[in-house]
XYZ file of C-alpha atoms in Angstrom:
677
model
C 78.513 105.113 25.458
C 75.083 103.886 25.404
C 72.266 106.975 26.277
C 70.547 105.117 28.295
C 73.821 103.462 30.563
C 74.900 107.625 30.623
C 71.800 108.485 32.094
C 70.070 105.907 33.689
C 66.928 106.033 31.374
C 65.240 102.676 30.078
C 64.230 102.382 26.600
C 60.702 101.004 25.869
C 60.969 97.244 24.778
C 58.629 94.551 23.059
C 58.145 91.258 22.951
C 55.928 88.788 20.308
C 54.165 85.465 21.341
C 52.266 83.619 19.776
C 49.378 80.239 20.652
C 46.753 78.115 19.189
C 44.245 81.484 18.527
C 47.338 84.037 16.947
C 49.886 86.113 17.620
C 50.025 88.667 20.722
C 52.070 91.822 21.092
C 53.492 92.858 24.348
C 54.562 97.123 24.731
C 56.548 98.194 28.035
C 56.537 101.818 27.818
C 60.339 103.702 28.039
C 61.585 105.017 31.769
C 63.497 108.173 32.287
C 64.187 109.262 28.996
C 64.403 105.773 27.023
C 63.300 105.350 23.504
C 59.959 104.179 22.668
C 59.543 100.696 20.874
C 59.944 101.913 16.920
C 57.351 100.208 14.777
C 59.677 99.092 12.083
C 61.827 97.310 14.513
C 58.344 94.693 15.176
C 56.963 94.740 11.266
C 60.463 93.954 10.704
C 60.406 90.744 13.104
C 56.870 89.955 12.220
C 58.230 89.797 8.416
C 61.263 87.437 9.757
C 58.767 85.312 11.303
C 56.649 85.092 7.773
C 53.667 86.863 9.481
C 52.274 89.279 7.111
C 48.564 89.819 7.524
C 48.674 92.157 10.434
C 47.088 95.561 10.774
C 50.116 98.102 10.979
C 48.219 101.192 12.195
C 46.743 98.826 15.129
C 50.258 98.125 16.180
C 50.531 101.680 16.330
C 48.094 102.079 18.871
C 49.739 99.200 20.795
C 52.881 100.838 20.994
C 51.364 104.348 22.498
C 49.084 102.510 24.875
C 52.114 100.327 26.243
C 50.478 98.386 28.653
C 52.525 95.779 29.034
C 50.116 92.684 28.398
C 50.093 90.715 25.260
C 47.310 91.867 22.333
C 45.788 90.109 19.777
C 47.263 91.290 16.447
C 47.024 88.894 14.157
C 44.316 86.131 14.639
C 45.283 82.410 13.232
C 42.516 80.713 14.778
C 40.453 78.394 12.735
C 37.438 80.038 11.285
C 34.138 79.054 12.963
C 30.825 79.684 10.845
C 28.059 80.055 11.993
C 25.516 77.203 12.310
C 21.901 76.312 12.993
C 19.069 74.074 14.158
C 15.651 73.030 13.371
C 13.346 71.876 16.085
C 10.171 71.452 16.485
C 7.263 70.111 18.963
C 3.814 70.592 19.732
C 3.733 74.345 20.300
C 5.006 74.933 16.199
C 8.525 75.099 14.643
C 11.886 76.793 16.431
C 14.843 78.062 14.253
C 18.368 78.649 16.488
C 20.832 80.644 15.019
C 24.619 80.828 16.676
C 26.607 83.518 14.498
C 30.125 82.922 13.240
C 33.148 83.071 15.064
C 37.062 84.295 13.838
C 36.336 85.297 10.322
C 33.829 82.869 9.430
C 30.614 82.971 7.447
C 27.174 83.730 8.284
C 24.293 81.265 8.273
C 22.582 81.233 4.941
C 19.062 82.235 4.737
C 18.843 80.177 1.763
C 20.005 77.093 3.378
C 17.621 77.043 6.403
C 14.739 77.721 3.859
C 15.517 75.083 1.583
C 15.329 72.281 4.735
C 12.427 73.991 5.856
C 11.040 73.131 2.611
C 12.268 69.379 2.542
C 10.668 68.722 5.570
C 7.223 70.165 3.754
C 6.943 73.142 6.104
C 5.930 76.261 3.666
C 4.360 78.697 6.303
C 6.956 80.631 7.729
C 7.905 83.961 7.100
C 11.120 84.390 5.095
C 11.359 88.033 6.646
C 11.428 86.770 10.126
C 14.371 84.140 9.315
C 16.725 87.425 7.791
C 15.638 89.167 11.681
C 16.534 85.703 13.343
C 19.831 85.399 11.548
C 20.547 88.997 12.152
C 20.296 88.240 15.800
C 21.996 84.911 16.048
C 21.140 84.955 20.070
C 21.589 81.162 20.336
C 18.051 80.215 21.578
C 14.996 78.705 19.906
C 12.803 81.269 18.190
C 8.890 80.265 17.121
C 8.985 80.929 13.046
C 5.905 78.745 12.404
C 2.753 77.630 14.754
C 1.596 74.798 13.925
C -0.828 74.134 16.964
C -4.534 73.708 15.579
C -6.224 76.589 14.804
C -9.109 76.887 17.949
C -12.523 78.371 17.035
C -14.175 80.921 19.603
C -16.701 79.812 21.651
C -19.594 80.289 24.461
C -21.748 79.089 26.842
C -25.093 80.246 28.377
C -25.902 79.838 32.061
C -28.925 81.564 34.231
C -29.145 81.241 38.395
C -32.382 83.692 39.890
C -30.350 86.558 38.919
C -30.996 86.306 34.834
C -29.632 84.605 32.159
C -25.717 84.597 31.375
C -23.279 84.915 28.288
C -19.544 83.647 28.594
C -17.681 84.414 25.224
C -14.171 83.001 24.627
C -12.011 84.894 21.485
C -10.669 82.200 19.097
C -6.807 81.534 18.500
C -4.079 79.954 16.463
C -6.674 81.779 13.585
C -9.569 80.402 14.622
C -13.160 81.875 13.796
C -14.779 84.080 16.104
C -18.579 83.438 17.714
C -21.225 83.666 15.603
C -23.848 86.139 16.764
C -26.514 84.238 14.972
C -26.109 81.135 16.856
C -25.908 82.693 20.106
C -29.550 84.061 19.033
C -30.456 81.163 17.556
C -29.388 79.637 20.907
C -31.357 81.412 23.532
C -34.690 81.313 21.065
C -34.779 77.468 20.871
C -34.587 78.112 25.024
C -37.450 80.523 24.883
C -35.264 83.504 25.892
C -36.569 86.203 23.534
C -35.705 89.666 25.684
C -32.461 90.126 25.325
C -30.566 93.196 24.003
C -28.683 92.252 20.279
C -26.266 94.499 20.401
C -25.220 93.947 23.524
C -24.757 90.635 22.257
C -22.467 92.206 19.476
C -20.487 93.581 22.513
C -19.939 90.766 24.572
C -18.603 89.149 21.421
C -16.160 91.484 20.578
C -14.556 91.671 23.969
C -14.698 87.836 24.469
C -13.675 88.489 28.166
C -14.559 84.738 28.981
C -16.571 85.788 32.109
C -20.362 85.772 32.490
C -22.148 88.637 31.365
C -25.798 89.404 31.929
C -27.728 90.077 29.133
C -31.436 88.953 30.591
C -32.118 90.181 34.365
C -34.849 88.589 36.477
C -36.654 90.128 39.169
C -36.945 88.417 41.924
C -40.714 86.393 42.401
C -42.722 88.063 44.328
C -46.007 86.435 44.792
C -49.325 88.870 44.436
C -51.460 88.037 47.486
C -54.029 85.905 45.763
C -51.262 83.325 43.704
C -50.730 80.793 46.705
C -48.381 79.160 44.527
C -46.129 79.771 41.850
C -43.727 77.228 39.876
C -40.885 78.266 37.797
C -39.154 76.246 35.155
C -34.589 76.591 35.172
C -33.472 77.986 32.372
C -31.453 74.412 31.105
C -35.194 73.084 31.747
C -33.382 70.918 34.196
C -35.128 72.216 37.294
C -38.454 73.293 38.737
C -38.751 75.755 41.494
C -41.542 76.289 43.464
C -42.279 79.346 45.829
C -45.338 79.351 48.564
C -46.823 82.599 49.982
C -49.708 81.589 52.298
C -50.919 83.469 54.506
C -51.436 82.358 58.077
C -55.118 82.298 58.381
C -55.063 79.823 55.492
C -55.164 76.079 55.134
C -51.384 74.527 54.527
C -51.102 73.650 50.743
C -51.487 70.278 49.919
C -49.756 67.393 47.869
C -52.339 67.423 45.186
C -52.519 71.315 45.265
C -48.497 71.799 44.607
C -48.686 68.314 42.280
C -51.536 70.286 39.974
C -49.112 73.465 40.100
C -46.629 71.747 38.824
C -48.578 69.631 36.204
C -49.858 72.614 35.134
C -46.373 74.397 34.350
C -45.961 70.933 32.431
C -43.675 69.435 34.910
C -43.992 65.636 34.685
C -40.089 64.452 35.735
C -37.740 64.145 38.697
C -40.737 64.986 41.113
C -38.706 65.763 44.739
C -41.761 63.793 47.178
C -39.461 65.234 49.638
C -39.163 69.162 49.082
C -42.949 69.252 48.445
C -43.384 66.800 51.785
C -41.335 70.514 53.029
C -43.657 72.687 51.373
C -46.987 71.036 52.980
C -45.843 71.903 56.454
C -44.896 76.230 55.549
C -46.647 78.930 54.678
C -43.736 80.762 53.384
C -41.171 79.615 51.389
C -39.496 80.469 47.893
C -37.279 78.638 44.807
C -37.780 75.406 46.540
C -36.208 72.828 43.728
C -39.139 70.027 43.543
C -38.298 68.304 40.462
C -34.996 67.322 38.455
C -33.911 66.526 35.650
C -30.922 64.401 33.957
C -28.881 66.145 32.204
C -27.158 64.528 29.045
C -23.831 63.191 29.353
C -21.432 64.586 26.527
C -19.797 62.205 24.021
C -15.637 61.315 24.477
C -13.668 62.712 21.267
C -11.868 60.548 19.007
C -7.963 59.795 19.769
C -5.496 57.780 17.807
C -3.944 54.655 19.125
C -0.444 54.641 18.286
C 1.287 50.898 18.338
C 4.144 52.134 18.336
C 5.170 54.839 20.659
C 6.248 57.738 19.003
C 7.471 59.073 22.508
C 10.105 56.091 22.621
C 12.297 57.044 19.820
C 15.600 57.557 21.102
C 15.257 56.037 24.440
C 17.753 53.418 25.112
C 16.028 49.786 25.615
C 16.435 48.805 29.292
C 17.373 45.024 29.361
C 15.606 42.695 31.718
C 18.183 42.880 34.714
C 17.372 46.961 34.483
C 20.591 48.204 32.995
C 20.626 50.037 29.976
C 22.524 49.384 26.883
C 23.366 52.844 25.385
C 24.509 50.913 21.829
C 20.356 50.033 21.106
C 18.934 53.626 21.453
C 15.739 53.155 19.167
C 17.219 56.523 17.056
C 14.493 55.319 14.226
C 11.514 53.103 15.072
C 11.342 50.318 11.955
C 8.435 48.866 11.027
C 7.685 46.381 8.615
C 5.267 46.217 5.474
C 1.618 45.892 6.200
C 2.166 46.117 9.956
C -0.424 48.191 11.950
C 0.461 51.758 12.980
C -2.279 53.820 14.271
C -5.863 53.161 14.874
C -8.725 55.740 15.441
C -11.184 55.036 18.696
C -14.426 56.858 17.404
C -15.628 59.340 18.957
C -19.142 58.327 21.432
C -22.660 60.117 20.108
C -23.055 60.336 23.740
C -25.590 59.905 26.819
C -29.098 61.807 26.507
C -30.695 63.333 29.055
C -33.983 63.983 30.086
C -35.470 67.485 31.310
C -38.311 68.257 33.774
C -40.955 68.464 30.866
C -40.457 64.761 30.164
C -38.354 65.455 27.007
C -35.261 64.094 25.865
C -32.192 66.172 26.390
C -29.864 65.662 23.171
C -26.045 65.578 23.798
C -23.099 66.737 22.417
C -21.310 63.950 20.465
C -16.871 64.096 21.210
C -15.548 65.279 18.255
C -13.693 63.284 15.292
C -10.392 63.576 14.555
C -8.865 62.970 10.860
C -6.505 60.280 10.454
C -2.754 61.359 10.000
C -2.361 60.070 6.573
C 1.622 61.076 5.340
C 3.890 58.985 2.841
C 4.034 55.213 2.216
C 0.639 54.643 4.870
C -2.525 52.764 3.992
C -5.510 54.513 4.994
C -8.426 51.501 5.878
C -12.002 53.313 5.846
C -10.819 56.199 7.625
C -9.616 54.036 10.940
C -6.538 52.545 10.591
C -3.184 53.265 9.245
C -1.134 50.380 8.165
C 2.364 50.610 6.812
C 2.590 50.396 3.041
C 6.327 49.127 2.785
C 9.424 48.347 5.174
C 10.527 51.501 6.903
C 10.937 53.838 9.664
C 8.032 56.109 11.461
C 8.396 59.499 10.943
C 6.264 61.659 12.488
C 6.918 65.634 11.588
C 5.318 69.542 12.143
C 1.762 68.291 11.297
C 1.389 64.925 12.829
C 0.819 62.928 10.128
C 2.454 59.327 10.359
C 4.744 58.803 7.168
C 7.276 55.656 6.456
C 10.198 56.672 5.071
C 12.221 53.551 2.985
C 15.310 55.005 3.493
C 17.292 55.839 6.648
C 19.719 58.413 6.686
C 22.650 59.122 9.035
C 24.209 62.617 8.410
C 26.992 61.851 11.103
C 28.489 57.975 12.267
C 26.992 55.097 13.633
C 28.026 55.300 17.047
C 26.411 55.833 20.499
C 24.400 59.210 19.264
C 22.753 56.916 16.864
C 23.113 53.221 18.332
C 23.145 49.902 16.515
C 20.654 50.342 13.150
C 18.595 47.400 12.517
C 16.201 48.220 9.497
C 14.377 46.033 6.299
C 15.052 49.256 3.897
C 18.347 50.699 3.052
C 20.598 52.537 5.203
C 23.062 55.390 3.472
C 25.822 56.692 6.490
C 27.186 60.202 5.585
C 30.236 59.217 8.341
C 31.761 56.207 9.558
C 30.521 53.060 11.517
C 32.397 53.025 14.620
C 34.132 49.990 16.689
C 31.301 47.661 18.057
C 28.375 49.056 16.350
C 26.633 47.479 13.774
C 24.367 48.255 10.561
C 21.673 45.902 9.439
C 19.929 46.451 6.869
C 17.177 44.058 4.383
C 18.115 47.176 1.419
C 21.581 48.283 0.342
C 23.712 50.197 2.477
C 25.908 52.982 2.016
C 28.878 54.309 4.061
C 30.466 57.419 2.956
C 33.327 57.166 5.576
C 35.166 53.845 6.990
C 33.786 50.846 8.355
C 36.260 51.546 11.639
C 35.685 48.033 13.559
C 32.130 48.082 13.128
C 29.810 45.696 11.654
C 27.145 45.689 8.371
C 25.021 43.517 6.706
C 22.862 44.278 3.599
C 22.645 43.179 -0.139
C 24.888 45.375 -1.673
C 27.360 47.336 0.146
C 29.520 50.119 -0.694
C 32.131 51.546 1.269
C 33.359 55.114 -0.245
C 36.687 54.835 1.766
C 37.042 51.457 3.438
C 37.244 49.125 5.965
C 39.466 49.381 8.320
C 38.758 45.968 10.220
C 41.157 45.797 13.520
C 40.432 42.400 13.122
C 36.358 42.360 14.903
C 34.686 43.496 11.373
C 32.516 41.003 10.092
C 31.155 42.518 6.599
C 28.451 40.683 5.243
C 26.737 41.414 1.529
C 23.793 39.065 0.376
C 25.332 40.400 -3.160
C 27.659 42.648 -3.732
C 30.727 44.656 -2.246
C 32.283 47.654 -3.141
C 34.885 49.415 -1.366
C 38.283 51.429 -1.472
C 40.489 49.109 0.633
C 39.438 46.141 3.415
C 42.429 45.870 6.316
C 42.439 43.147 9.238
C 38.543 42.449 8.490
C 36.564 39.269 7.791
C 34.371 40.046 4.438
C 31.338 37.649 2.830
C 29.815 38.395 -0.603
C 27.371 36.145 -2.011
C 28.388 37.339 -5.222
C 31.164 39.821 -6.078
C 33.749 41.480 -3.839
C 35.047 44.419 -5.768
C 38.340 46.499 -4.220
C 39.880 49.390 -5.887
C 43.034 49.514 -4.029
C 44.059 46.996 -1.407
C 43.681 43.842 1.126
C 45.168 43.249 3.798
C 45.295 40.598 5.957
C 42.039 39.875 5.627
C 39.500 37.020 5.520
C 37.338 37.429 2.380
C 34.689 34.590 0.924
C 32.905 35.714 -2.086
C 30.361 33.394 -4.257
C 31.718 34.849 -8.142
C 34.540 37.398 -7.621
C 37.206 38.523 -5.895
C 38.462 41.371 -8.025
C 41.312 43.944 -6.850
C 42.379 46.348 -9.518
C 42.640 50.152 -9.643
C 45.272 51.586 -7.629
C 47.995 49.290 -6.207
C 45.874 46.595 -6.709
C 46.933 44.681 -4.195
C 46.396 41.200 -2.009
C 48.377 41.300 0.959
C 48.710 38.194 3.834
C 45.301 36.921 4.607
C 43.165 34.079 3.162
C 41.249 35.361 -0.327
C 38.333 32.923 -1.588
C 35.976 32.811 -4.623
C 33.995 30.861 -6.159
C 34.700 31.605 -9.958
C 37.405 34.444 -10.504
C 40.048 36.470 -8.102
C 42.059 38.635 -10.205
C 44.747 41.260 -9.131
C 47.603 43.701 -9.950
C 49.953 42.304 -6.799
C 49.419 39.073 -4.996
C 51.952 38.759 -1.559
C 55.060 40.568 -1.293
C 58.840 40.075 -1.810
C 59.471 39.280 1.850
C 57.298 36.076 1.291
C 54.285 37.089 3.593
C 52.005 33.686 3.572
C 48.814 34.352 1.208
C 46.011 31.916 0.313
C 44.285 32.161 -2.596
C 41.561 29.881 -3.261
C 39.079 29.497 -6.275
C 36.759 26.865 -5.608
C 32.836 25.993 -5.028
C 32.147 28.309 -2.233
C 32.168 25.939 0.733
C 30.419 28.751 3.259
C 27.482 28.504 0.440
C 27.343 24.931 0.134
C 27.242 24.357 4.186
C 24.570 27.643 4.578
C 22.504 25.814 2.098
C 22.446 22.140 4.093
C 21.930 24.110 7.750
C 18.900 25.856 5.745
C 17.509 22.618 4.691
C 17.362 21.326 7.836
C 16.129 24.095 9.516
C 13.320 24.082 7.430
C 12.591 20.240 8.701
C 12.751 21.498 12.189
C 10.488 24.254 11.467
C 7.362 22.366 9.855
C 7.776 20.118 12.051
C 7.262 22.541 15.179
C 4.728 24.470 12.960
C 2.648 21.394 12.913
C 3.088 20.770 16.548
C 2.046 24.040 17.572
C -1.172 24.021 15.365
C -2.330 20.754 17.115
C -1.593 22.852 20.216
C -3.547 26.122 19.559
C -6.435 23.772 18.158
C -6.432 22.116 21.444
C -6.190 25.351 23.109
C -9.126 26.551 21.484
C -11.309 23.432 21.937
C -10.747 24.069 25.774
C -11.738 27.918 25.720
C -9.245 30.203 25.778
C -10.750 32.423 27.118
C -10.957 30.232 30.408
C -6.834 29.957 30.504
C -5.282 31.183 33.596
C -1.892 31.633 34.762
C 0.908 29.873 33.151
C -1.004 27.892 30.990
C -2.435 31.914 29.068
C 1.138 32.808 29.565
C 2.625 29.536 27.586
C -0.790 30.232 25.200
C 0.648 33.441 24.399
C 3.972 32.642 23.767
C 3.088 29.700 21.573
C 0.655 31.342 19.433
C 3.444 34.100 18.969
C 5.968 31.719 17.605
C 2.631 30.091 15.588
C 1.984 33.342 13.375
C 6.149 33.803 13.256
C 6.976 30.758 11.436
C 5.142 30.856 8.466
C 6.997 34.094 7.339
C 10.443 32.453 8.657
C 9.611 29.458 6.737
C 9.328 31.268 3.870
C 12.148 33.948 4.451
C 14.462 30.432 4.418
C 12.957 29.053 1.168
C 13.887 32.480 -0.879
C 17.112 31.839 0.511
C 18.045 28.858 -0.716
C 16.596 29.534 -4.046
C 19.222 32.075 -3.704
C 22.012 30.391 -2.988
C 21.099 27.332 -5.679
C 21.236 30.032 -8.344
C 24.844 31.101 -7.680
C 26.060 28.036 -7.544
C 24.558 26.568 -10.456
C 25.749 29.739 -12.162
C 29.414 29.024 -11.194
C 31.960 28.670 -14.320
C 35.291 26.909 -14.266
C 37.416 29.060 -11.556
C 40.414 30.949 -12.585
C 43.205 33.123 -11.012
C 44.756 36.216 -13.062
C 47.622 38.470 -11.991
C 48.350 41.412 -14.408
C 51.474 42.352 -12.567
C 53.567 40.143 -10.086
C 52.711 37.181 -7.479
C 55.148 36.482 -5.205
C 56.701 33.157 -2.986
C 54.933 32.787 0.404
C 51.548 32.374 -1.416
C 49.853 29.414 -2.030
C 47.645 29.179 -4.832
C 44.137 26.817 -4.742
C 41.755 26.051 -7.221
C 39.072 23.010 -6.587
C 41.364 20.005 -4.895
C 44.480 21.146 -6.718
C 47.217 23.384 -4.623
C 50.345 25.075 -5.346
C 52.827 26.885 -3.351
C 55.023 29.653 -5.173
C 58.698 29.533 -4.689
C 59.305 32.469 -7.095
C 57.760 35.592 -8.420
C 55.965 35.396 -11.393
C 54.425 37.700 -13.837
C 51.668 38.513 -15.912
C 50.250 34.921 -15.548
C 46.657 33.030 -15.333
C 46.161 30.062 -12.807
C 43.250 27.192 -13.812
C 42.908 23.980 -14.062
C 43.444 21.366 -16.952
C 43.070 17.799 -17.349
C 43.391 17.288 -13.373
C 46.088 19.890 -12.870
C 47.078 23.216 -12.056
C 48.307 24.803 -14.311
C 49.513 28.404 -15.698
C 50.321 30.457 -18.701
C 51.392 34.260 -19.347
C 48.773 36.758 -20.085
C 50.998 38.241 -22.623
C-alpha cells in the first residue's frame, strides 16, 4: 500500500507552465513526512517538452525553497537590444542610452561615434560616452556643449562714495577680463588713484557685484570756498555745493555760472537748480547740469524666411482643423530661394557730456552668417538655396540644404506626406493614403501599401500592394518586384521582377515582366513599344488585356498641355497690363480690396513664367518619347492563356486556346503571331 495513504503523508508536487515570457516552475513542499519533489522528474518532463536551456542548479534551489509560486526558469521572450537617441537644442547635444533586456546586446560606442561624426559633431569626450553607455539610465545626458563662448566682462560705476568695479566670470571657455583693459578705461576717465593689485583680486574672484576701488571723501567746503563744482565720473552730471555764512549775501546766478564755466561745464545747465541755489546758504551735491548718455547700438540678428520652428507642426486649414498627414516634417526649398537675411548691427546714437563733448556709443555686435552646405552667401548679407532640397539646421546653427530626404521608417503619420523637389529614400514602406511626390527619384525599400508615389525614376524593392487605391506615376522608369491591384503610369519603362496582378499599367515604351514567375494576370497592360512576359493570363480564363500602341495618355496630355500654354500666355499678357495699370496709379496708394487684389495678381504674374516653362519642357519630353517609338510587339516566353485579348494598334485578337513561346506583331495591316523558337 502507498506510503502516503498509510501514514496520511502528503508528497511534494510541482507544476510547469509557460507563456510568452518563458517557462515557469512551481514547487510545493511535502507535508506529514511525504516525499519531496525529485529534480530528475522535473528535468525529464522539461526534456520531453523539448526544453533544454534550463539551469539545473537553479531548479535545485526552487525545489529546496518550495514556495508554491511560479518561478521563471527559462526565458523565451525576444531579445531586446539596447538603444540610444541623440538629440540637440540650444544648450548642446544630448545622448540617451537604454540598457538591453532579456539577453540583448548593449549599445555600441562605435555606432554612437559614427552618427555624431556624420552629423559633423566631433568635440565630444569618447570616455564620457563610455560612462553614459555603462550607466544606461535612459535620460538625456549633455555630451557636447554648443552654447557660444561668453567672455568675461566688467563695469565701472561711480557715486558719491567712490568708484566701483564689477567683474563677471567668463562662460563656456570664454576669455577672462583683461586687467590692462580696466586700467586703460580708468585712466581715460582720469581716475588714477586705484590699487592695481586689488583690481587683480576683483578679476580673480569675479563676483559680479560692485567692489569699491577708489574712495571719495564727502565734500567739506572750507570757509573760504563758498561754491564748489564736482563733475561725475561718467561726465554726465555736474553737482554744485554751496556753504555761505549767514552774514554773507547769497550766491547769484552769474556766480554759479562762472564756477561751472571755470570747471568746464557748459552743456545741459539746469536753470531750476541754479535758481534754488540762489535762495539758500547751504546745499550739498545739487545736480546743476546733465549730459545726454549715448544710446547703444542694436545687435545684428538673422531673419529667417523659412521658420525652422515650424518643422514638424501639422498644417492648420482655413476652417481651423489640422491635417495630420501634412506634418511639415521637411522644410523643402527651391534653388535660388531666399533663406536668411542678416539685419546688420546699428552704430548707436552718440551722447554729449556736461563739457559739451561727444560721448561715443557702443556699437551693436555683429553676427556671422550661418553658411552651411549648398547655400550661396551674397555679400555676407543674404543666404540663398544653391539647389533644390530641404533645410537642415543642426548643432552649430549653420543653414544647410540637403538634396536627398532619407526616411528611416515608413511614410505615415510620423512623417506626413512628402512633397520634395529632390530625391527621396524611404527605408520602410509608404502606408495607405499617404503620398511621396519628388522632383528627383524615389527609392522605397519596403512596399507601397495603398500609398501614392510620383517621381522621375521609382524603385520599389519589395512591391506595390495597391489595395485598389495606389496610383504610381514615374516620369521616366519604374522598377518593382510585383504590382497588385494598383494603377501605374510610366513615361518610359515598367520593369517588374515577378508578377502583375489585376492592375492597370501604362508605359510609354516597354513593360517587361521577367525573372521569378514573370506573370501578368488580370487587368490591363498598355505599352507604346513592347510587352514582354513569361506567362500571360491563366487556365481559368481570367480577362487580361494586353495593348501595344502609341500611348494615348501621353497624346492626351500633350494636347492638354498645348491648350494650357495658350491660356497661360493670354493670362500672363492680361496680368502684365493689370500690373502696369496699378503701377501708374501708385501702388502705395492702394488700400483695402484693391491692394489685396493687386497682391494676388502680382503673385500669379511672377509664378506664370516658371509654370509655362515647365509645361514646355514636359511637351518636349513627350514629343521625344512619341517620336522614338518603335513598331509594337508582344513577346511571351512561356504560355499565354485563353481570356487574353491582345491589341496592337487598331487590331485586336482574343485567344481561345493556350499558346506557348509566341510573338505577336503587325504585318501588312494584319495582326500575326509566330513562334519564338
